[in-house]
Amino acid sequence: MIELSKACVKQLDIKDAVLMPYYDTSDPRYFDKGKKKMADTKKKKATKKVVKKVIKKPPSKAIKSIQHDLFSDFLANDISEVSNTVDLWERIPKYFLSPQEQKTLRPEKGQPDPYTQEYILRGENGEPQPYKVRIQPALIEQSDGEFIAFFPTKAEEVIEEILKKIFTEQNLGIHDSKNAESWVKFSYGMINKELRKNKCSRTHQQIKHSLEVMSKCILTVYEDSEEIYTGAILQDYCSVDRKQYLDNTKALHVARLSVFISHAVNTLQYRQFNLRRLTACKEQLSGWILKS
């Protein structure tokens, strides 16, 4: 039986004195003075909270970064021809599928499954280390409302290299060394200008398509069957639509480069290569050999 205690008597008035079980009467849930009975203490059903995807935003102010200055410093007669390559990032095969191979992967109905590619890297002592990458294609809406899956190809590789080149410009690249984040601001016109320099111009629609593929496809990297990385090629991509551009013609797209690139900028683990020769390569393999 529950022991009753005089200390638990609520004596607002002698005739209204009520004997209660020993509960913490400081909590108003336990006693309803008006109804002279215990209040309902049943737990209410928890309501589900809607979790929205949080997209990171670039720093609002420019950050002075020695690492970014070093990444932007090239040694060449014509600095427009060169850029930097990051071995840790380039070793992950991601641009090996051609548009023709993609068509064979698409079923008659539905969308293709993620594509898995195994590869081997060498350790510090030269021992082989097995890796594999699983590429989840980007679903992109077409003009007729239908969605088609696209894997990254050599076209996206060139756009990524152009974005890295734009990142080296002081007023367009932001590197946050404390958080290991690298952001690039750009427009379609800037990308096309760099493409024309390297004799491989594209239409705005082609550039838009490549940016969508890079920001929506997902790479998952495994080392000895253990997942070690998951992310898009181009992360936290914030685009500018036609209406925003007409309201402010100086508005720029912004995106965060891969964490592999940010880590390389922080630790100086990159090297210079000839960007113009890469854009002239007709096959993915020849471009990969050039950067390896």
PDB file of C-alpha atoms in Angstrom:
ATOM      1  CA  MET A   1       0.000   0.000   0.000  1.00  0.00           C
ATOM      2  CA  ILE A   2       1.047   3.567  -0.624  1.00  0.00           C
ATOM      3  CA  GLU A   3       1.914   5.242   2.701  1.00  0.00           C
ATOM      4  CA  LEU A   4       0.012   8.444   3.352  1.00  0.00           C
ATOM      5  CA  SER A   5       1.730  11.387   4.978  1.00  0.00           C
ATOM      6  CA  LYS A   6       0.359  14.455   6.695  1.00  0.00           C
ATOM      7  CA  ALA A   7       3.118  16.410   5.023  1.00  0.00           C
ATOM      8  CA  CYS A   8       1.321  15.784   1.786  1.00  0.00           C
ATOM      9  CA  VAL A   9      -1.940  17.349   2.912  1.00  0.00           C
ATOM     10  CA  LYS A  10      -2.834  20.460   0.984  1.00  0.00           C
ATOM     11  CA  GLN A  11      -4.347  22.789   3.628  1.00  0.00           C
ATOM     12  CA  LEU A  12      -5.669  25.749   1.745  1.00  0.00           C
ATOM     13  CA  ASP A  13      -8.791  25.386   3.835  1.00  0.00           C
ATOM     14  CA  ILE A  14      -9.486  22.951   6.679  1.00  0.00           C
ATOM     15  CA  LYS A  15     -12.589  21.566   5.047  1.00  0.00           C
ATOM     16  CA  ASP A  16     -10.802  21.213   1.699  1.00  0.00           C
ATOM     17  CA  ALA A  17      -7.912  19.271   3.175  1.00  0.00           C
ATOM     18  CA  VAL A  18      -7.233  16.253   1.010  1.00  0.00           C
ATOM     19  CA  LEU A  19      -5.079  13.272   1.831  1.00  0.00           C
ATOM     20  CA  MET A  20      -2.828  12.412  -1.123  1.00  0.00           C
ATOM     21  CA  PRO A  21      -0.238   9.752  -1.874  1.00  0.00           C
ATOM     22  CA  TYR A  22       3.286  11.004  -1.460  1.00  0.00           C
ATOM     23  CA  TYR A  23       4.024  12.676  -4.789  1.00  0.00           C
ATOM     24  CA  ASP A  24       5.993  15.790  -5.566  1.00  0.00           C
ATOM     25  CA  THR A  25       3.173  18.333  -5.269  1.00  0.00           C
ATOM     26  CA  SER A  26       5.368  21.060  -6.653  1.00  0.00           C
ATOM     27  CA  ASP A  27       4.581  19.590 -10.059  1.00  0.00           C
ATOM     28  CA  PRO A  28       1.082  20.825 -11.020  1.00  0.00           C
ATOM     29  CA  ARG A  29       0.483  17.729 -13.159  1.00  0.00           C
ATOM     30  CA  TYR A  30      -0.066  15.566 -10.069  1.00  0.00           C
ATOM     31  CA  PHE A  31      -2.976  17.391  -8.492  1.00  0.00           C
ATOM     32  CA  ASP A  32      -5.883  19.316  -9.892  1.00  0.00           C
ATOM     33  CA  LYS A  33      -7.231  21.506  -7.064  1.00  0.00           C
ATOM     34  CA  GLY A  34     -10.474  22.288  -8.847  1.00  0.00           C
ATOM     35  CA  LYS A  35     -11.374  18.660  -9.630  1.00  0.00           C
ATOM     36  CA  LYS A  36      -9.865  17.247  -6.391  1.00  0.00           C
ATOM     37  CA  LYS A  37      -8.234  14.371  -8.256  1.00  0.00           C
ATOM     38  CA  MET A  38      -4.987  13.309  -9.772  1.00  0.00           C
ATOM     39  CA  ALA A  39      -4.272  14.944 -13.115  1.00  0.00           C
ATOM     40  CA  ASP A  40      -3.761  12.796 -16.170  1.00  0.00           C
ATOM     41  CA  THR A  41      -0.057  12.000 -16.377  1.00  0.00           C
ATOM     42  CA  LYS A  42      -0.130   9.782 -19.435  1.00  0.00           C
ATOM     43  CA  LYS A  43       2.540  10.606 -21.954  1.00  0.00           C
ATOM     44  CA  LYS A  44       1.333  12.235 -25.108  1.00  0.00           C
ATOM     45  CA  LYS A  45       2.289  10.756 -28.443  1.00  0.00           C
ATOM     46  CA  ALA A  46       5.472  12.307 -29.742  1.00  0.00           C
ATOM     47  CA  THR A  47       5.003  14.230 -32.946  1.00  0.00           C
ATOM     48  CA  LYS A  48       7.470  13.519 -35.726  1.00  0.00           C
ATOM     49  CA  LYS A  49       9.681  16.431 -36.616  1.00  0.00           C
ATOM     50  CA  VAL A  50      10.328  17.102 -40.269  1.00  0.00           C
ATOM     51  CA  VAL A  51      14.078  17.042 -40.850  1.00  0.00           C
ATOM     52  CA  LYS A  52      15.133  19.240 -43.723  1.00  0.00           C
ATOM     53  CA  LYS A  53      18.377  18.749 -45.589  1.00  0.00           C
ATOM     54  CA  VAL A  54      20.807  21.407 -44.469  1.00  0.00           C
ATOM     55  CA  ILE A  55      22.908  22.877 -47.246  1.00  0.00           C
ATOM     56  CA  LYS A  56      26.092  24.495 -46.108  1.00  0.00           C
ATOM     57  CA  LYS A  57      26.728  28.068 -47.144  1.00  0.00           C
ATOM     58  CA  PRO A  58      30.086  29.638 -47.936  1.00  0.00           C
ATOM     59  CA  PRO A  59      31.679  32.102 -45.513  1.00  0.00           C
ATOM     60  CA  SER A  60      30.035  35.515 -45.764  1.00  0.00           C
ATOM     61  CA  LYS A  61      33.418  37.262 -45.719  1.00  0.00           C
ATOM     62  CA  ALA A  62      36.635  36.584 -47.598  1.00  0.00           C
ATOM     63  CA  ILE A  63      39.186  34.521 -45.677  1.00  0.00           C
ATOM     64  CA  LYS A  64      42.869  35.210 -46.008  1.00  0.00           C
ATOM     65  CA  SER A  65      44.500  31.845 -46.616  1.00  0.00           C
ATOM     66  CA  ILE A  66      48.174  31.171 -47.265  1.00  0.00           C
ATOM     67  CA  GLN A  67      47.234  27.668 -48.446  1.00  0.00           C
ATOM     68  CA  HIS A  68      44.932  29.134 -51.099  1.00  0.00           C
ATOM     69  CA  ASP A  69      47.655  31.562 -52.204  1.00  0.00           C
ATOM     70  CA  LEU A  70      50.095  28.673 -52.639  1.00  0.00           C
ATOM     71  CA  PHE A  71      47.514  26.597 -54.540  1.00  0.00           C
ATOM     72  CA  SER A  72      47.016  29.559 -56.900  1.00  0.00           C
ATOM     73  CA  ASP A  73      50.728  30.141 -57.503  1.00  0.00           C
ATOM     74  CA  PHE A  74      51.803  28.525 -60.789  1.00  0.00           C
ATOM     75  CA  LEU A  75      55.228  28.217 -62.362  1.00  0.00           C
ATOM     76  CA  ALA A  76      54.750  28.454 -66.134  1.00  0.00           C
ATOM     77  CA  ASN A  77      55.244  30.774 -69.082  1.00  0.00           C
ATOM     78  CA  ASP A  78      51.486  30.843 -69.607  1.00  0.00           C
ATOM     79  CA  ILE A  79      49.573  30.249 -66.370  1.00  0.00           C
ATOM     80  CA  SER A  80      46.292  29.943 -68.282  1.00  0.00           C
ATOM     81  CA  GLU A  81      47.467  26.543 -69.559  1.00  0.00           C
ATOM     82  CA  VAL A  82      48.139  24.944 -66.167  1.00  0.00           C
ATOM     83  CA  SER A  83      46.221  23.901 -63.060  1.00  0.00           C
ATOM     84  CA  ASN A  84      46.672  21.568 -60.084  1.00  0.00           C
ATOM     85  CA  THR A  85      45.805  17.900 -59.740  1.00  0.00           C
ATOM     86  CA  VAL A  86      45.116  16.051 -56.469  1.00  0.00           C
ATOM     87  CA  ASP A  87      46.301  12.427 -56.467  1.00  0.00           C
ATOM     88  CA  LEU A  88      44.024  11.344 -53.601  1.00  0.00           C
ATOM     89  CA  TRP A  89      40.990  12.491 -55.584  1.00  0.00           C
ATOM     90  CA  GLU A  90      42.142  11.518 -59.069  1.00  0.00           C
ATOM     91  CA  ARG A  91      42.878   7.937 -57.993  1.00  0.00           C
ATOM     92  CA  ILE A  92      39.138   7.361 -57.546  1.00  0.00           C
ATOM     93  CA  PRO A  93      37.820   6.265 -60.988  1.00  0.00           C
ATOM     94  CA  LYS A  94      34.660   8.258 -61.680  1.00  0.00           C
ATOM     95  CA  TYR A  95      34.725   9.507 -65.284  1.00  0.00           C
ATOM     96  CA  PHE A  96      35.406   6.204 -67.077  1.00  0.00           C
ATOM     97  CA  LEU A  97      31.926   5.578 -68.520  1.00  0.00           C
ATOM     98  CA  SER A  98      31.201   6.943 -71.986  1.00  0.00           C
ATOM     99  CA  PRO A  99      27.744   8.184 -73.115  1.00  0.00           C
ATOM    100  CA  GLN A 100      27.414   5.059 -75.286  1.00  0.00           C
ATOM    101  CA  GLU A 101      28.139   2.761 -72.312  1.00  0.00           C
ATOM    102  CA  GLN A 102      25.567   4.624 -70.241  1.00  0.00           C
ATOM    103  CA  LYS A 103      22.855   3.805 -72.781  1.00  0.00           C
ATOM    104  CA  THR A 104      23.582   0.082 -72.424  1.00  0.00           C
ATOM    105  CA  LEU A 105      23.238   0.366 -68.634  1.00  0.00           C
ATOM    106  CA  ARG A 106      19.770   1.941 -68.821  1.00  0.00           C
ATOM    107  CA  PRO A 107      16.966  -0.642 -68.712  1.00  0.00           C
ATOM    108  CA  GLU A 108      13.911  -0.323 -70.950  1.00  0.00           C
ATOM    109  CA  LYS A 109      11.844   0.510 -67.869  1.00  0.00           C
ATOM    110  CA  GLY A 110      13.038   2.157 -64.680  1.00  0.00           C
ATOM    111  CA  GLN A 111      16.500   3.476 -63.881  1.00  0.00           C
ATOM    112  CA  PRO A 112      19.928   1.795 -63.899  1.00  0.00           C
ATOM    113  CA  ASP A 113      21.449   0.406 -60.726  1.00  0.00           C
ATOM    114  CA  PRO A 114      24.550   2.043 -59.231  1.00  0.00           C
ATOM    115  CA  TYR A 115      27.720   1.065 -61.086  1.00  0.00           C
ATOM    116  CA  THR A 116      30.581  -0.512 -59.127  1.00  0.00           C
ATOM    117  CA  GLN A 117      34.207  -0.408 -60.246  1.00  0.00           C
ATOM    118  CA  GLU A 118      37.044  -2.162 -58.438  1.00  0.00           C
ATOM    119  CA  TYR A 119      40.594  -0.828 -58.492  1.00  0.00           C
ATOM    120  CA  ILE A 120      43.908  -1.314 -56.712  1.00  0.00           C
ATOM    121  CA  LEU A 121      46.201   1.264 -55.114  1.00  0.00           C
ATOM    122  CA  ARG A 122      49.681   0.801 -53.713  1.00  0.00           C
ATOM    123  CA  GLY A 123      50.437   1.303 -50.027  1.00  0.00           C
ATOM    124  CA  GLU A 124      53.464   3.032 -48.524  1.00  0.00           C
ATOM    125  CA  ASN A 125      55.563  -0.116 -48.930  1.00  0.00           C
ATOM    126  CA  GLY A 126      54.237  -0.967 -52.372  1.00  0.00           C
ATOM    127  CA  GLU A 127      51.733  -3.568 -51.193  1.00  0.00           C
ATOM    128  CA  PRO A 128      48.481  -3.753 -53.210  1.00  0.00           C
ATOM    129  CA  GLN A 129      45.363  -2.419 -51.495  1.00  0.00           C
ATOM    130  CA  PRO A 130      41.945  -3.308 -52.964  1.00  0.00           C
ATOM    131  CA  TYR A 131      39.390  -0.515 -53.339  1.00  0.00           C
ATOM    132  CA  LYS A 132      36.081  -0.100 -55.095  1.00  0.00           C
ATOM    133  CA  VAL A 133      33.829   2.825 -55.914  1.00  0.00           C
ATOM    134  CA  ARG A 134      30.065   2.679 -56.310  1.00  0.00           C
ATOM    135  CA  ILE A 135      28.566   5.439 -58.437  1.00  0.00           C
ATOM    136  CA  GLN A 136      24.913   6.264 -57.990  1.00  0.00           C
ATOM    137  CA  PRO A 137      23.744   8.100 -61.125  1.00  0.00           C
ATOM    138  CA  ALA A 138      22.123  11.527 -61.061  1.00  0.00           C
ATOM    139  CA  LEU A 139      18.416  11.660 -61.881  1.00  0.00           C
ATOM    140  CA  ILE A 140      17.838  14.716 -64.059  1.00  0.00           C
ATOM    141  CA  GLU A 141      14.454  15.943 -65.223  1.00  0.00           C
ATOM    142  CA  GLN A 142      14.053  16.389 -68.969  1.00  0.00           C
ATOM    143  CA  SER A 143      11.950  18.960 -70.834  1.00  0.00           C
ATOM    144  CA  ASP A 144       9.071  16.462 -71.133  1.00  0.00           C
ATOM    145  CA  GLY A 145       8.989  15.878 -67.367  1.00  0.00           C
ATOM    146  CA  GLU A 146      10.645  12.452 -67.572  1.00  0.00           C
ATOM    147  CA  PHE A 147      13.664  11.669 -65.375  1.00  0.00           C
ATOM    148  CA  ILE A 148      16.763  10.057 -66.874  1.00  0.00           C
ATOM    149  CA  ALA A 149      19.791   8.779 -64.961  1.00  0.00           C
ATOM    150  CA  PHE A 150      23.245  10.045 -65.945  1.00  0.00           C
ATOM    151  CA  PHE A 151      26.670   8.866 -64.823  1.00  0.00           C
ATOM    152  CA  PRO A 152      29.614  11.316 -64.836  1.00  0.00           C
ATOM    153  CA  THR A 153      31.692  11.280 -68.035  1.00  0.00           C
ATOM    154  CA  LYS A 154      34.695  13.080 -69.515  1.00  0.00           C
ATOM    155  CA  ALA A 155      32.457  16.145 -70.078  1.00  0.00           C
ATOM    156  CA  GLU A 156      31.994  16.490 -66.301  1.00  0.00           C
ATOM    157  CA  GLU A 157      35.724  15.917 -65.717  1.00  0.00           C
ATOM    158  CA  VAL A 158      36.572  18.940 -67.875  1.00  0.00           C
ATOM    159  CA  ILE A 159      34.003  21.122 -66.057  1.00  0.00           C
ATOM    160  CA  GLU A 160      35.454  20.080 -62.684  1.00  0.00           C
ATOM    161  CA  GLU A 161      38.954  21.032 -63.823  1.00  0.00           C
ATOM    162  CA  ILE A 162      37.658  24.409 -65.025  1.00  0.00           C
ATOM    163  CA  LEU A 163      36.043  25.026 -61.632  1.00  0.00           C
ATOM    164  CA  LYS A 164      39.357  24.220 -59.936  1.00  0.00           C
ATOM    165  CA  LYS A 165      41.014  26.737 -62.253  1.00  0.00           C
ATOM    166  CA  ILE A 166      38.424  29.414 -61.379  1.00  0.00           C
ATOM    167  CA  PHE A 167      38.984  28.569 -57.689  1.00  0.00           C
ATOM    168  CA  THR A 168      42.583  29.796 -58.006  1.00  0.00           C
ATOM    169  CA  GLU A 169      41.406  33.343 -58.722  1.00  0.00           C
ATOM    170  CA  GLN A 170      41.550  35.388 -55.525  1.00  0.00           C
ATOM    171  CA  ASN A 171      38.097  36.956 -55.684  1.00  0.00           C
ATOM    172  CA  LEU A 172      36.296  33.754 -56.734  1.00  0.00           C
ATOM    173  CA  GLY A 173      37.869  31.093 -54.516  1.00  0.00           C
ATOM    174  CA  ILE A 174      37.418  30.828 -50.741  1.00  0.00           C
ATOM    175  CA  HIS A 175      39.420  28.350 -48.678  1.00  0.00           C
ATOM    176  CA  ASP A 176      38.559  27.864 -45.008  1.00  0.00           C
ATOM    177  CA  SER A 177      41.600  26.045 -43.627  1.00  0.00           C
ATOM    178  CA  LYS A 178      40.075  25.579 -40.141  1.00  0.00           C
ATOM    179  CA  ASN A 179      37.054  23.677 -41.452  1.00  0.00           C
ATOM    180  CA  ALA A 180      38.870  22.224 -44.494  1.00  0.00           C
ATOM    181  CA  GLU A 181      36.328  23.664 -46.926  1.00  0.00           C
ATOM    182  CA  SER A 182      36.978  25.065 -50.391  1.00  0.00           C
ATOM    183  CA  TRP A 183      34.310  27.115 -52.149  1.00  0.00           C
ATOM    184  CA  VAL A 184      34.200  28.457 -55.691  1.00  0.00           C
ATOM    185  CA  LYS A 185      31.952  31.177 -57.111  1.00  0.00           C
ATOM    186  CA  PHE A 186      31.300  31.161 -60.840  1.00  0.00           C
ATOM    187  CA  SER A 187      28.938  31.838 -63.705  1.00  0.00           C
ATOM    188  CA  TYR A 188      28.254  29.923 -66.922  1.00  0.00           C
ATOM    189  CA  GLY A 189      30.054  32.706 -68.776  1.00  0.00           C
ATOM    190  CA  MET A 190      33.213  32.258 -66.674  1.00  0.00           C
ATOM    191  CA  ILE A 191      33.223  28.517 -67.333  1.00  0.00           C
ATOM    192  CA  ASN A 192      32.741  29.045 -71.065  1.00  0.00           C
ATOM    193  CA  LYS A 193      35.511  31.640 -71.143  1.00  0.00           C
ATOM    194  CA  GLU A 194      37.965  29.133 -69.653  1.00  0.00           C
ATOM    195  CA  LEU A 195      36.689  26.423 -71.991  1.00  0.00           C
ATOM    196  CA  ARG A 196      37.273  28.646 -75.040  1.00  0.00           C
ATOM    197  CA  LYS A 197      40.831  29.278 -73.865  1.00  0.00           C
ATOM    198  CA  ASN A 198      41.324  25.514 -73.977  1.00  0.00           C
ATOM    199  CA  LYS A 199      39.481  25.145 -77.306  1.00  0.00           C
ATOM    200  CA  CYS A 200      36.511  23.171 -75.989  1.00  0.00           C
ATOM    201  CA  SER A 201      33.563  25.546 -75.622  1.00  0.00           C
ATOM    202  CA  ARG A 202      30.110  24.346 -74.542  1.00  0.00           C
ATOM    203  CA  THR A 203      26.591  25.732 -74.602  1.00  0.00           C
ATOM    204  CA  HIS A 204      25.008  27.013 -71.384  1.00  0.00           C
ATOM    205  CA  GLN A 205      22.624  24.049 -71.429  1.00  0.00           C
ATOM    206  CA  GLN A 206      25.532  21.586 -71.638  1.00  0.00           C
ATOM    207  CA  ILE A 207      27.302  23.328 -68.745  1.00  0.00           C
ATOM    208  CA  LYS A 208      24.104  23.287 -66.682  1.00  0.00           C
ATOM    209  CA  HIS A 209      23.667  19.573 -67.368  1.00  0.00           C
ATOM    210  CA  SER A 210      27.241  18.750 -66.289  1.00  0.00           C
ATOM    211  CA  LEU A 211      26.864  20.753 -63.065  1.00  0.00           C
ATOM    212  CA  GLU A 212      23.644  18.891 -62.257  1.00  0.00           C
ATOM    213  CA  VAL A 213      25.300  15.517 -62.844  1.00  0.00           C
ATOM    214  CA  MET A 214      28.260  16.442 -60.634  1.00  0.00           C
ATOM    215  CA  SER A 215      26.082  17.702 -57.786  1.00  0.00           C
ATOM    216  CA  LYS A 216      23.487  14.893 -57.852  1.00  0.00           C
ATOM    217  CA  CYS A 217      25.501  11.728 -58.460  1.00  0.00           C
ATOM    218  CA  ILE A 218      26.860  10.047 -55.321  1.00  0.00           C
ATOM    219  CA  LEU A 219      30.243   8.332 -54.971  1.00  0.00           C
ATOM    220  CA  THR A 220      30.777   5.725 -52.269  1.00  0.00           C
ATOM    221  CA  VAL A 221      34.352   4.500 -51.791  1.00  0.00           C
ATOM    222  CA  TYR A 222      35.213   1.212 -50.064  1.00  0.00           C
ATOM    223  CA  GLU A 223      38.560   0.026 -48.710  1.00  0.00           C
ATOM    224  CA  ASP A 224      38.616  -3.743 -48.062  1.00  0.00           C
ATOM    225  CA  SER A 225      34.784  -3.724 -48.264  1.00  0.00           C
ATOM    226  CA  GLU A 226      34.585  -1.019 -45.571  1.00  0.00           C
ATOM    227  CA  GLU A 227      32.909   2.251 -46.546  1.00  0.00           C
ATOM    228  CA  ILE A 228      35.308   5.164 -46.084  1.00  0.00           C
ATOM    229  CA  TYR A 229      33.695   7.997 -48.067  1.00  0.00           C
ATOM    230  CA  THR A 230      30.334   9.050 -49.474  1.00  0.00           C
ATOM    231  CA  GLY A 231      29.606  12.292 -51.267  1.00  0.00           C
ATOM    232  CA  ALA A 232      28.902  14.101 -54.505  1.00  0.00           C
ATOM    233  CA  ILE A 233      31.604  15.341 -56.871  1.00  0.00           C
ATOM    234  CA  LEU A 234      30.333  18.896 -56.405  1.00  0.00           C
ATOM    235  CA  GLN A 235      28.820  19.464 -52.978  1.00  0.00           C
ATOM    236  CA  ASP A 236      26.386  22.063 -51.607  1.00  0.00           C
ATOM    237  CA  TYR A 237      25.760  23.482 -55.078  1.00  0.00           C
ATOM    238  CA  CYS A 238      23.618  26.645 -54.963  1.00  0.00           C
ATOM    239  CA  SER A 239      22.569  27.677 -58.456  1.00  0.00           C
ATOM    240  CA  VAL A 240      21.207  30.988 -59.713  1.00  0.00           C
ATOM    241  CA  ASP A 241      18.049  30.760 -61.804  1.00  0.00           C
ATOM    242  CA  ARG A 242      16.982  33.121 -64.588  1.00  0.00           C
ATOM    243  CA  LYS A 243      14.795  35.301 -62.340  1.00  0.00           C
ATOM    244  CA  GLN A 244      17.553  35.771 -59.757  1.00  0.00           C
ATOM    245  CA  TYR A 245      20.008  36.657 -62.505  1.00  0.00           C
ATOM    246  CA  LEU A 246      17.673  39.288 -63.990  1.00  0.00           C
ATOM    247  CA  ASP A 247      17.207  40.794 -60.508  1.00  0.00           C
ATOM    248  CA  ASN A 248      20.961  40.882 -59.957  1.00  0.00           C
ATOM    249  CA  THR A 249      23.244  40.360 -62.963  1.00  0.00           C
ATOM    250  CA  LYS A 250      26.247  40.058 -60.616  1.00  0.00           C
ATOM    251  CA  ALA A 251      24.766  37.001 -58.865  1.00  0.00           C
ATOM    252  CA  LEU A 252      27.024  33.950 -59.045  1.00  0.00           C
ATOM    253  CA  HIS A 253      26.602  30.225 -58.572  1.00  0.00           C
ATOM    254  CA  VAL A 254      28.520  28.764 -55.627  1.00  0.00           C
ATOM    255  CA  ALA A 255      29.626  25.223 -54.790  1.00  0.00           C
ATOM    256  CA  ARG A 256      31.913  23.405 -52.388  1.00  0.00           C
ATOM    257  CA  LEU A 257      34.702  21.318 -53.858  1.00  0.00           C
ATOM    258  CA  SER A 258      35.393  17.775 -52.709  1.00  0.00           C
ATOM    259  CA  VAL A 259      36.845  17.277 -49.224  1.00  0.00           C
ATOM    260  CA  PHE A 260      39.793  15.517 -50.909  1.00  0.00           C
ATOM    261  CA  ILE A 261      40.665  18.746 -52.706  1.00  0.00           C
ATOM    262  CA  SER A 262      40.260  20.823 -49.528  1.00  0.00           C
ATOM    263  CA  HIS A 263      42.516  18.425 -47.625  1.00  0.00           C
ATOM    264  CA  ALA A 264      45.128  18.626 -50.382  1.00  0.00           C
ATOM    265  CA  VAL A 265      45.057  22.447 -50.327  1.00  0.00           C
ATOM    266  CA  ASN A 266      45.555  22.388 -46.558  1.00  0.00           C
ATOM    267  CA  THR A 267      48.436  19.902 -46.635  1.00  0.00           C
ATOM    268  CA  LEU A 268      50.003  21.009 -49.953  1.00  0.00           C
ATOM    269  CA  GLN A 269      49.456  17.532 -51.461  1.00  0.00           C
ATOM    270  CA  TYR A 270      48.953  18.515 -55.098  1.00  0.00           C
ATOM    271  CA  ARG A 271      51.024  19.101 -58.176  1.00  0.00           C
ATOM    272  CA  GLN A 272      50.888  21.191 -61.312  1.00  0.00           C
ATOM    273  CA  PHE A 273      49.811  19.756 -64.669  1.00  0.00           C
ATOM    274  CA  ASN A 274      48.956  21.000 -68.144  1.00  0.00           C
ATOM    275  CA  LEU A 275      45.204  21.669 -68.311  1.00  0.00           C
ATOM    276  CA  ARG A 276      45.252  22.442 -72.038  1.00  0.00           C
ATOM    277  CA  ARG A 277      46.659  19.017 -72.849  1.00  0.00           C
ATOM    278  CA  LEU A 278      43.936  17.383 -70.746  1.00  0.00           C
ATOM    279  CA  THR A 279      41.135  19.111 -72.637  1.00  0.00           C
ATOM    280  CA  ALA A 280      42.750  17.987 -75.900  1.00  0.00           C
ATOM    281  CA  CYS A 281      42.624  14.311 -74.852  1.00  0.00           C
ATOM    282  CA  LYS A 282      39.847  12.448 -76.638  1.00  0.00           C
ATOM    283  CA  GLU A 283      39.763   9.403 -74.342  1.00  0.00           C
ATOM    284  CA  GLN A 284      39.270   9.193 -70.576  1.00  0.00           C
ATOM    285  CA  LEU A 285      42.249   6.857 -70.218  1.00  0.00           C
ATOM    286  CA  SER A 286      44.703   9.265 -71.856  1.00  0.00           C
ATOM    287  CA  GLY A 287      43.502  12.089 -69.601  1.00  0.00           C
ATOM    288  CA  TRP A 288      43.862   9.889 -66.512  1.00  0.00           C
ATOM    289  CA  ILE A 289      47.423   8.951 -67.498  1.00  0.00           C
ATOM    290  CA  LEU A 290      48.273  12.627 -67.999  1.00  0.00           C
ATOM    291  CA  LYS A 291      47.176  13.513 -64.453  1.00  0.00           C
ATOM    292  CA  SER A 292      48.585  10.375 -62.775  1.00  0.00           C
TER     293      SER A 292
END
